[in-house]
Tab-separated table of C-alpha atoms and ligand atoms in Angstrom:
chain	number	residue	atom	x	y	z
A	1	MET	CA	5.594	-8.167	11.316
A	2	LYS	CA	2.625	-9.596	9.495
A	3	LEU	CA	1.150	-8.380	6.207
A	4	THR	CA	-2.269	-9.426	4.902
A	5	PHE	CA	-3.552	-8.628	1.418
A	6	MET	CA	-7.106	-7.317	1.700
A	7	GLY	CA	-7.001	-6.968	-2.063
A	8	THR	CA	-4.726	-7.307	-5.077
A	9	ALA	CA	-6.659	-5.401	-7.763
A	10	GLY	CA	-5.183	-2.225	-9.184
A	11	ALA	CA	-6.600	0.480	-11.385
A	12	ARG	CA	-10.109	1.126	-12.541
A	13	PHE	CA	-11.156	-1.854	-14.674
A	14	MET	CA	-10.017	-4.542	-12.239
A	15	VAL	CA	-11.627	-2.629	-9.395
A	16	ALA	CA	-14.912	-1.922	-11.194
A	17	LYS	CA	-15.316	-5.593	-12.086
A	18	GLN	CA	-13.954	-6.821	-8.730
A	19	LEU	CA	-12.003	-9.557	-10.495
A	20	ALA	CA	-9.857	-9.334	-7.393
A	21	ALA	CA	-10.623	-7.528	-4.132
A	22	SER	CA	-9.490	-3.924	-3.580
A	23	GLY	CA	-9.274	-3.554	0.213
A	24	GLY	CA	-5.577	-2.623	0.415
A	25	LEU	CA	-3.153	-3.994	2.995
A	26	TYR	CA	-3.282	-4.794	6.687
A	27	LEU	CA	-0.038	-4.572	8.648
A	28	GLU	CA	0.466	-5.905	12.180
A	29	GLU	CA	3.476	-5.492	14.449
A	30	GLY	CA	2.947	-6.841	17.952
A	31	GLY	CA	-0.178	-5.074	19.180
A	32	THR	CA	-0.017	-2.326	16.561
A	33	ARG	CA	-2.412	-2.607	13.630
A	34	LEU	CA	-2.378	-0.382	10.583
A	35	ALA	CA	-4.753	-0.384	7.608
A	36	LEU	CA	-3.161	0.768	4.352
A	37	ASP	CA	-4.996	2.121	1.305
A	38	PRO	CA	-8.558	0.988	2.085
A	39	GLY	CA	-9.956	0.870	-1.447
A	40	PRO	CA	-13.516	-0.092	-2.486
A	41	GLY	CA	-14.847	-2.919	-0.329
A	42	ALA	CA	-12.112	-2.694	2.318
A	43	VAL	CA	-14.689	-2.728	5.093
A	44	VAL	CA	-16.111	-5.961	3.637
A	45	GLN	CA	-12.655	-7.586	3.422
A	46	TYR	CA	-11.782	-6.652	7.016
A	47	ALA	CA	-15.099	-8.051	8.239
A	48	LYS	CA	-14.640	-11.217	6.167
A	49	ARG	CA	-11.202	-11.769	7.759
A	50	LYS	CA	-12.617	-11.008	11.205
A	51	VAL	CA	-10.499	-7.948	11.920
A	52	ASP	CA	-12.130	-5.784	14.575
A	53	LEU	CA	-11.793	-2.217	13.268
A	54	THR	CA	-11.979	-0.785	16.800
A	55	ARG	CA	-8.567	-2.367	17.438
A	56	LEU	CA	-6.845	-0.491	14.601
A	57	GLY	CA	-4.113	1.903	15.696
A	58	GLY	CA	-4.115	3.765	12.425
A	59	ILE	CA	-5.146	4.084	8.808
A	60	MET	CA	-2.874	5.381	6.080
A	61	LEU	CA	-3.365	6.522	2.494
A	62	SER	CA	-0.426	6.418	0.082
A	63	HIS	CA	-2.533	8.706	-2.143
A	64	LYS	CA	-6.123	9.698	-2.712
A	65	HIS	CA	-6.988	7.810	-5.911
A	66	LEU	CA	-10.282	5.989	-5.489
A	67	ASP	CA	-8.826	2.459	-5.637
A	68	HIS	CA	-6.731	3.399	-2.561
A	69	SER	CA	-9.080	5.623	-0.569
A	70	CYS	CA	-12.706	4.756	-1.273
A	71	ASP	CA	-13.437	3.221	2.158
A	72	ILE	CA	-11.336	5.633	4.237
A	73	ASN	CA	-14.378	7.330	5.789
A	74	VAL	CA	-16.177	4.153	6.833
A	75	MET	CA	-12.865	2.778	8.163
A	76	ILE	CA	-12.370	5.911	10.292
A	77	GLU	CA	-15.887	5.477	11.635
A	78	GLY	CA	-15.148	1.822	12.352
A	79	MET	CA	-11.901	2.594	14.167
A	80	THR	CA	-13.518	5.285	16.317
A	81	GLU	CA	-16.868	3.557	16.916
A	82	GLY	CA	-18.679	6.167	14.880
A	83	GLY	CA	-16.751	8.963	16.538
A	84	PHE	CA	-17.836	8.069	20.068
A	85	ARG	CA	-14.298	6.936	20.982
A	86	SER	CA	-11.489	9.230	19.884
A	87	ARG	CA	-8.892	6.745	18.789
A	88	GLY	CA	-6.047	6.085	16.364
A	89	SER	CA	-4.068	8.049	13.806
A	90	VAL	CA	-4.829	8.813	10.187
A	91	PHE	CA	-1.871	9.455	7.864
A	92	CYS	CA	-2.474	10.916	4.408
A	93	PRO	CA	-1.027	13.317	1.851
A	94	SER	CA	-2.220	16.910	2.223
A	95	ASP	CA	-4.203	16.809	-1.002
A	96	ALA	CA	-6.450	14.121	0.504
A	97	LEU	CA	-7.655	16.875	2.862
A	98	ASP	CA	-7.432	20.063	0.840
A	99	GLU	CA	-8.502	20.366	-2.773
A	100	ASP	CA	-11.057	17.746	-3.877
A	101	PRO	CA	-10.682	15.969	-0.500
A	102	VAL	CA	-11.498	12.299	0.125
A	103	ILE	CA	-11.763	12.517	3.925
A	104	LEU	CA	-15.089	14.033	4.957
A	105	ASN	CA	-14.974	17.104	7.176
A	106	TYR	CA	-17.466	15.862	9.711
A	107	LEU	CA	-15.291	12.944	10.821
A	108	ARG	CA	-11.890	14.625	10.827
A	109	GLY	CA	-12.139	15.101	14.582
A	110	PHE	CA	-12.841	11.402	15.273
A	111	PRO	CA	-9.246	10.050	15.228
A	112	GLN	CA	-6.755	11.119	17.892
A	113	GLU	CA	-4.535	12.647	15.250
A	114	LEU	CA	-4.606	13.461	11.577
A	115	VAL	CA	-1.089	13.507	10.138
A	116	ARG	CA	-0.192	15.138	6.831
A	117	LEU	CA	2.505	13.030	5.188
A	118	GLU	CA	5.618	14.700	3.868
A	119	PRO	CA	8.437	13.392	1.665
A	120	ASP	CA	11.424	11.647	3.296
A	121	CYS	CA	10.010	11.789	6.787
A	122	ALA	CA	10.058	9.326	9.712
A	123	TYR	CA	6.882	8.369	11.588
A	124	GLU	CA	5.971	6.138	14.499
A	125	LEU	CA	2.818	4.315	15.396
A	126	GLY	CA	2.954	2.109	18.509
A	127	GLU	CA	5.514	-0.634	17.857
A	128	LEU	CA	5.892	0.320	14.211
A	129	SER	CA	8.233	2.818	12.648
A	130	PHE	CA	8.049	3.885	9.024
A	131	HIS	CA	9.633	6.290	6.603
A	132	SER	CA	8.052	8.016	3.612
A	133	THR	CA	9.966	8.136	0.312
A	134	SER	CA	10.388	11.079	-2.005
A	135	ARG	CA	7.217	12.081	-3.808
A	136	HIS	CA	6.237	9.531	-6.452
A	137	VAL	CA	5.651	10.369	-10.087
A	138	HIS	CA	1.885	9.934	-10.154
A	139	GLY	CA	-1.199	12.047	-10.875
A	140	VAL	CA	-1.782	13.127	-7.263
A	141	GLU	CA	0.451	13.522	-4.171
A	142	THR	CA	1.765	9.989	-3.584
A	143	TYR	CA	4.391	8.417	-1.320
A	144	GLY	CA	5.958	4.989	-0.901
A	145	PHE	CA	7.192	3.679	2.466
A	146	ARG	CA	9.707	1.547	4.315
A	147	PHE	CA	8.522	-0.156	7.511
A	148	ARG	CA	10.368	-1.686	10.441
A	149	ARG	CA	9.651	-2.787	13.981
A	150	LEU	CA	10.444	0.099	16.317
A	151	GLY	CA	14.122	-0.177	17.247
A	152	ALA	CA	14.973	-2.712	14.511
A	153	GLU	CA	18.139	-2.072	12.543
A	154	ARG	CA	16.851	-2.845	9.094
A	155	ASP	CA	13.790	-2.092	7.033
A	156	GLN	CA	11.583	-5.159	6.858
A	157	LEU	CA	9.078	-4.029	4.250
A	158	GLY	CA	9.412	-1.668	1.304
A	159	TRP	CA	6.098	-0.673	-0.220
A	160	VAL	CA	6.403	0.616	-3.780
A	161	THR	CA	3.005	2.241	-4.261
A	162	ASP	CA	1.709	3.733	-7.519
A	163	SER	CA	4.347	5.606	-9.492
A	164	LYS	CA	6.037	5.937	-12.794
A	165	PHE	CA	9.607	4.603	-12.692
A	166	TYR	CA	12.136	7.193	-11.516
A	167	GLU	CA	15.873	7.132	-10.810
A	168	GLY	CA	16.285	6.121	-7.173
A	169	ILE	CA	12.965	4.280	-6.804
A	170	ALA	CA	14.768	1.026	-5.912
A	171	GLU	CA	16.936	2.713	-3.271
A	172	ASP	CA	13.953	4.644	-1.868
A	173	HIS	CA	12.105	1.403	-1.046
A	174	ARG	CA	14.970	-1.008	-0.372
A	175	ALA	CA	14.026	-3.551	2.335
A	176	GLU	CA	14.189	-7.280	3.083
A	177	VAL	CA	10.789	-7.759	1.490
A	178	MET	CA	9.538	-5.441	-1.223
A	179	LEU	CA	5.962	-5.118	-2.407
A	180	ILE	CA	5.596	-3.555	-5.842
A	181	HIS	CA	2.395	-2.150	-7.344
A	182	THR	CA	2.552	-3.445	-10.901
A	183	VAL	CA	-0.395	-2.199	-12.897
A	184	LEU	CA	0.934	-2.650	-16.443
A	185	THR	CA	2.456	-5.561	-18.333
A	186	GLU	CA	4.805	-3.091	-19.969
A	187	SER	CA	5.587	0.470	-18.908
A	188	ARG	CA	4.134	3.179	-21.144
A	189	PRO	CA	5.394	6.741	-21.509
A	190	ASP	CA	1.843	8.093	-21.289
A	191	LEU	CA	0.859	6.322	-18.055
A	192	PRO	CA	2.223	7.081	-14.550
A	193	HIS	CA	2.331	3.420	-13.471
A	194	LEU	CA	4.946	0.699	-13.165
A	195	GLY	CA	5.101	-2.137	-15.661
A	196	LEU	CA	6.457	-5.633	-15.097
A	197	ASP	CA	9.666	-4.439	-16.802
A	198	ASP	CA	10.031	-1.681	-14.183
A	199	ALA	CA	9.326	-4.130	-11.353
A	200	GLU	CA	12.075	-6.410	-12.619
A	201	ARG	CA	14.530	-3.511	-12.791
A	202	ILE	CA	13.673	-2.446	-9.229
A	203	ILE	CA	14.183	-6.006	-7.952
A	204	GLN	CA	17.495	-6.288	-9.759
A	205	GLU	CA	18.734	-3.020	-8.276
A	206	ALA	CA	17.424	-3.417	-4.714
A	207	LYS	CA	17.936	-7.195	-4.381
A	208	PRO	CA	15.360	-7.909	-1.673
A	209	ARG	CA	15.151	-11.362	-0.070
A	210	LEU	CA	11.607	-11.570	-1.416
A	211	ALA	CA	9.724	-9.405	-3.899
A	212	VAL	CA	5.945	-9.491	-4.182
A	213	ILE	CA	4.010	-8.022	-7.075
A	214	SER	CA	0.438	-6.863	-6.496
A	215	HIS	CA	-2.122	-4.198	-7.475
A	216	PHE	CA	-2.646	-5.847	-10.831
A	217	GLY	CA	-4.148	-4.116	-13.824
A	218	MET	CA	-6.207	-6.094	-16.307
A	219	GLY	CA	-3.265	-6.908	-18.595
A	220	VAL	CA	-1.158	-8.352	-15.782
A	221	TRP	CA	-4.173	-10.261	-14.494
A	222	ARG	CA	-4.778	-11.828	-17.914
A	223	ALA	CA	-1.081	-12.743	-18.148
A	224	ARG	CA	-1.540	-14.739	-14.882
A	225	PRO	CA	0.528	-12.982	-12.214
A	226	TRP	CA	1.715	-16.258	-10.642
A	227	GLU	CA	3.272	-17.436	-13.886
A	228	VAL	CA	4.744	-14.010	-14.558
A	229	ALA	CA	6.297	-13.975	-11.054
A	230	ALA	CA	7.773	-17.472	-11.476
A	231	ALA	CA	9.405	-16.500	-14.777
A	232	MET	CA	10.742	-13.277	-13.239
A	233	SER	CA	12.175	-15.266	-10.312
A	234	GLU	CA	14.214	-17.353	-12.746
A	235	ARG	CA	15.599	-14.281	-14.489
A	236	VAL	CA	16.506	-12.182	-11.431
A	237	GLY	CA	17.736	-15.067	-9.297
A	238	SER	CA	15.781	-14.094	-6.177
A	239	GLU	CA	12.310	-15.054	-5.032
A	240	VAL	CA	9.408	-13.219	-6.666
A	241	LYS	CA	5.814	-13.952	-5.686
A	242	ALA	CA	2.472	-12.716	-6.916
A	243	ALA	CA	0.090	-11.676	-4.150
A	244	ARG	CA	-3.330	-13.292	-3.796
A	245	ASP	CA	-6.379	-11.956	-1.999
A	246	GLY	CA	-6.219	-12.956	1.655
A	247	MET	CA	-2.559	-13.999	1.483
A	248	THR	CA	-0.550	-13.418	4.661
A	249	LEU	CA	3.219	-12.891	4.864
A	250	GLU	CA	5.291	-13.104	8.038
A	251	LEU	CA	8.152	-10.669	7.590
B	1	LIG	ZN1	-3.006	5.767	-8.210
């Protein structure tokens, strides 16, 4: 399994200034290719890294916030050659389609299937199998995921998307490698996002082989994520990395 960071920026200020890219994640397992959370500029990042969108097997939204969904429509058009080739699957929470939708009506018939995500549910796409977590504590309908190669015994990637910390979040996303969206330097009661303190707690509880922090808010960015990750590594006793735009991980 191969994971490429099409962006590492999280939340509105980082995204508006494009201090880091905001194209989400690109996951490959054998011949199966899945685009995750195509935020603003995703189509540019995919083109820059020479990924042919017509070869995507699917596109998934963890939730409909703009920094995760902005390019979903152009990505669907890319995958389906403007709708001329019915192809691929789109996975998203129901509220991305219903009230205040982010997926335009006119292209909903372009993909082969449009799947409404539900909590604690198993899904398959080609050679990839994945499982949604319980609903995250976030402003809109949001899920995290665990991914594995179809037929594999263990989860290879746990993706902790946007959420406030909740009891069970570590267990929900436990996998060999865990990617944690860390928007804040320190968690705040008034904001539904994880802080570096939450990330550290999750890593300590779940004990992944490797933890990667990404989706940085301005505060984390200013604190230099690479230095923050190195210091966290020392404290938790397992490897913690900060993602960089364009970085690729073999899982
Ligand atoms: Zn969000």
